[in-house]
Amino acid sequence: VLGNDVTVNIAGASGNFELNVFKPVIIYNFLQSARLLADGVSSFDKHCARGIEPNHKRINELVSRSLMLVTALNTHIGYDKAAAIAKRAHKEGLTLRESAIASGYVSAEQFDAWVKPEEMIG
């Protein structure tokens, strides 16, 4: 696919005006790349993706340990305090919730009301 991309780029640059004698090369290589990518996706689906089940427990654990959730606190306590909470959580291996509550800037109820990962996507 990368080789075809180079070929298409060179063929496109080598043509003059709207009369590009390399159009057949461009079309052939483009279609070949599309076929290769489609076959790759089919193979990935058949041999890798089918039957995969999400590990909800692990997903929830990783989301709760994500320091990116701190952005939800910025509007409520300010950037500096939120950054301090995230740095402490990272340094001490705490969850963001544990660090926020321990800092005294946020109560457990406030954290739960403000930090909702499901509302932070999309």
mmCIF file of C-alpha atoms in Angstrom:
data_model
loop_
_atom_site.group_PDB
_atom_site.id
_atom_site.type_symbol
_atom_site.label_atom_id
_atom_site.label_comp_id
_atom_site.label_asym_id
_atom_site.label_seq_id
_atom_site.Cartn_x
_atom_site.Cartn_y
_atom_site.Cartn_z
ATOM 1 C CA VAL A 1 0.000 0.000 0.000
ATOM 2 C CA LEU A 2 2.824 2.396 0.820
ATOM 3 C CA GLY A 3 4.586 1.508 -2.414
ATOM 4 C CA ASN A 4 1.389 2.119 -4.343
ATOM 5 C CA ASP A 5 1.052 5.481 -2.603
ATOM 6 C CA VAL A 6 4.526 6.493 -3.759
ATOM 7 C CA THR A 7 3.716 5.334 -7.291
ATOM 8 C CA VAL A 8 0.471 7.333 -7.340
ATOM 9 C CA ASN A 9 2.257 10.444 -6.048
ATOM 10 C CA ILE A 10 5.021 10.215 -8.628
ATOM 11 C CA ALA A 11 2.567 9.467 -11.441
ATOM 12 C CA GLY A 12 0.380 12.380 -10.407
ATOM 13 C CA ALA A 13 3.333 14.750 -10.278
ATOM 14 C CA SER A 14 4.664 13.547 -13.630
ATOM 15 C CA GLY A 15 1.549 14.359 -15.619
ATOM 16 C CA ASN A 16 1.091 17.603 -17.485
ATOM 17 C CA PHE A 17 -2.064 19.653 -17.105
ATOM 18 C CA GLU A 18 -5.254 17.613 -17.431
ATOM 19 C CA LEU A 19 -3.691 15.220 -19.907
ATOM 20 C CA ASN A 20 -1.904 12.810 -17.602
ATOM 21 C CA VAL A 21 -0.675 9.744 -19.448
ATOM 22 C CA PHE A 22 -0.058 8.079 -16.072
ATOM 23 C CA LYS A 23 -3.767 7.920 -15.151
ATOM 24 C CA PRO A 24 -3.952 4.149 -15.820
ATOM 25 C CA VAL A 25 -1.043 3.611 -13.390
ATOM 26 C CA ILE A 26 -2.731 5.828 -10.812
ATOM 27 C CA ILE A 27 -6.052 4.015 -11.123
ATOM 28 C CA TYR A 28 -4.477 0.540 -11.091
ATOM 29 C CA ASN A 29 -2.384 1.238 -7.981
ATOM 30 C CA PHE A 30 -5.241 2.955 -6.183
ATOM 31 C CA LEU A 31 -7.595 0.024 -6.810
ATOM 32 C CA GLN A 32 -4.904 -2.477 -5.807
ATOM 33 C CA SER A 33 -4.377 -0.611 -2.519
ATOM 34 C CA ALA A 34 -8.121 -0.517 -1.873
ATOM 35 C CA ARG A 35 -8.297 -4.280 -2.495
ATOM 36 C CA LEU A 36 -5.330 -4.960 -0.177
ATOM 37 C CA LEU A 37 -6.811 -2.837 2.599
ATOM 38 C CA ALA A 38 -10.236 -4.456 2.251
ATOM 39 C CA ASP A 39 -8.680 -7.931 2.373
ATOM 40 C CA GLY A 40 -6.682 -6.895 5.436
ATOM 41 C CA VAL A 41 -9.805 -5.706 7.225
ATOM 42 C CA SER A 42 -11.623 -8.947 6.365
ATOM 43 C CA SER A 43 -8.710 -11.013 7.654
ATOM 44 C CA PHE A 44 -8.510 -8.940 10.841
ATOM 45 C CA ASP A 45 -12.228 -9.414 11.401
ATOM 46 C CA LYS A 46 -12.073 -13.166 10.772
ATOM 47 C CA HIS A 47 -8.931 -13.943 12.777
ATOM 48 C CA CYS A 48 -8.835 -11.267 15.474
ATOM 49 C CA ALA A 49 -12.036 -9.342 16.103
ATOM 50 C CA ARG A 50 -14.707 -12.034 16.109
ATOM 51 C CA GLY A 51 -15.542 -13.319 19.531
ATOM 52 C CA ILE A 52 -13.840 -10.516 21.415
ATOM 53 C CA GLU A 53 -15.726 -9.649 24.580
ATOM 54 C CA PRO A 54 -14.968 -6.489 26.566
ATOM 55 C CA ASN A 55 -13.605 -6.951 30.075
ATOM 56 C CA HIS A 56 -15.911 -4.478 31.804
ATOM 57 C CA LYS A 57 -14.205 -4.824 35.177
ATOM 58 C CA ARG A 58 -10.804 -3.934 33.693
ATOM 59 C CA ILE A 59 -12.274 -1.103 31.603
ATOM 60 C CA ASN A 60 -13.882 0.453 34.685
ATOM 61 C CA GLU A 61 -10.627 0.076 36.604
ATOM 62 C CA LEU A 62 -8.633 1.810 33.867
ATOM 63 C CA VAL A 63 -11.195 4.605 33.521
ATOM 64 C CA SER A 64 -11.198 5.232 37.273
ATOM 65 C CA ARG A 65 -7.380 5.439 37.254
ATOM 66 C CA SER A 66 -7.242 7.760 34.246
ATOM 67 C CA LEU A 67 -5.709 11.097 35.125
ATOM 68 C CA MET A 68 -7.452 12.678 32.143
ATOM 69 C CA LEU A 69 -10.645 12.825 34.186
ATOM 70 C CA VAL A 70 -9.106 15.759 36.039
ATOM 71 C CA THR A 71 -10.265 18.061 33.238
ATOM 72 C CA ALA A 72 -13.790 17.798 34.654
ATOM 73 C CA LEU A 73 -12.560 19.436 37.861
ATOM 74 C CA ASN A 74 -10.950 22.454 36.159
ATOM 75 C CA THR A 75 -14.159 24.447 35.876
ATOM 76 C CA HIS A 76 -15.030 23.845 39.532
ATOM 77 C CA ILE A 77 -11.738 24.210 41.422
ATOM 78 C CA GLY A 78 -9.395 25.782 38.878
ATOM 79 C CA TYR A 79 -6.480 24.528 36.847
ATOM 80 C CA ASP A 80 -3.777 24.774 39.533
ATOM 81 C CA LYS A 81 -5.674 22.764 42.139
ATOM 82 C CA ALA A 82 -6.786 20.204 39.551
ATOM 83 C CA ALA A 83 -3.198 19.833 38.315
ATOM 84 C CA ALA A 84 -1.973 19.351 41.892
ATOM 85 C CA ILE A 85 -4.546 16.590 42.383
ATOM 86 C CA ALA A 86 -3.467 14.835 39.177
ATOM 87 C CA LYS A 87 0.239 15.131 40.017
ATOM 88 C CA ARG A 88 -0.306 13.694 43.485
ATOM 89 C CA ALA A 89 -2.385 10.814 42.107
ATOM 90 C CA HIS A 90 0.357 10.008 39.606
ATOM 91 C CA LYS A 91 3.187 10.314 42.126
ATOM 92 C CA GLU A 92 1.529 8.243 44.851
ATOM 93 C CA GLY A 93 -0.283 5.738 42.631
ATOM 94 C CA LEU A 94 -3.733 6.836 43.769
ATOM 95 C CA THR A 95 -6.909 7.088 41.791
ATOM 96 C CA LEU A 96 -7.942 10.604 40.891
ATOM 97 C CA ARG A 97 -10.892 10.313 43.269
ATOM 98 C CA GLU A 98 -8.672 9.291 46.194
ATOM 99 C CA SER A 99 -6.249 12.118 45.500
ATOM 100 C CA ALA A 100 -9.005 14.713 45.114
ATOM 101 C CA ILE A 101 -10.690 13.773 48.373
ATOM 102 C CA ALA A 102 -7.369 13.609 50.248
ATOM 103 C CA SER A 103 -6.442 17.080 48.977
ATOM 104 C CA GLY A 104 -9.461 18.606 50.685
ATOM 105 C CA TYR A 105 -10.392 20.589 47.582
ATOM 106 C CA VAL A 106 -13.252 18.247 46.714
ATOM 107 C CA SER A 107 -15.648 16.113 48.734
ATOM 108 C CA ALA A 108 -16.618 12.611 47.648
ATOM 109 C CA GLU A 109 -20.087 13.838 46.701
ATOM 110 C CA GLN A 110 -18.706 16.710 44.641
ATOM 111 C CA PHE A 111 -16.251 14.444 42.830
ATOM 112 C CA ASP A 112 -18.988 11.953 41.959
ATOM 113 C CA ALA A 113 -21.269 14.756 40.743
ATOM 114 C CA TRP A 114 -18.613 16.516 38.666
ATOM 115 C CA VAL A 115 -16.558 13.656 37.248
ATOM 116 C CA LYS A 116 -18.732 11.490 35.019
ATOM 117 C CA PRO A 117 -16.630 9.750 32.338
ATOM 118 C CA GLU A 118 -19.693 8.664 30.382
ATOM 119 C CA GLU A 119 -20.600 12.336 29.870
ATOM 120 C CA MET A 120 -17.078 13.317 28.818
ATOM 121 C CA ILE A 121 -17.039 11.386 25.551
ATOM 122 C CA GLY A 122 -18.408 12.167 22.138
#
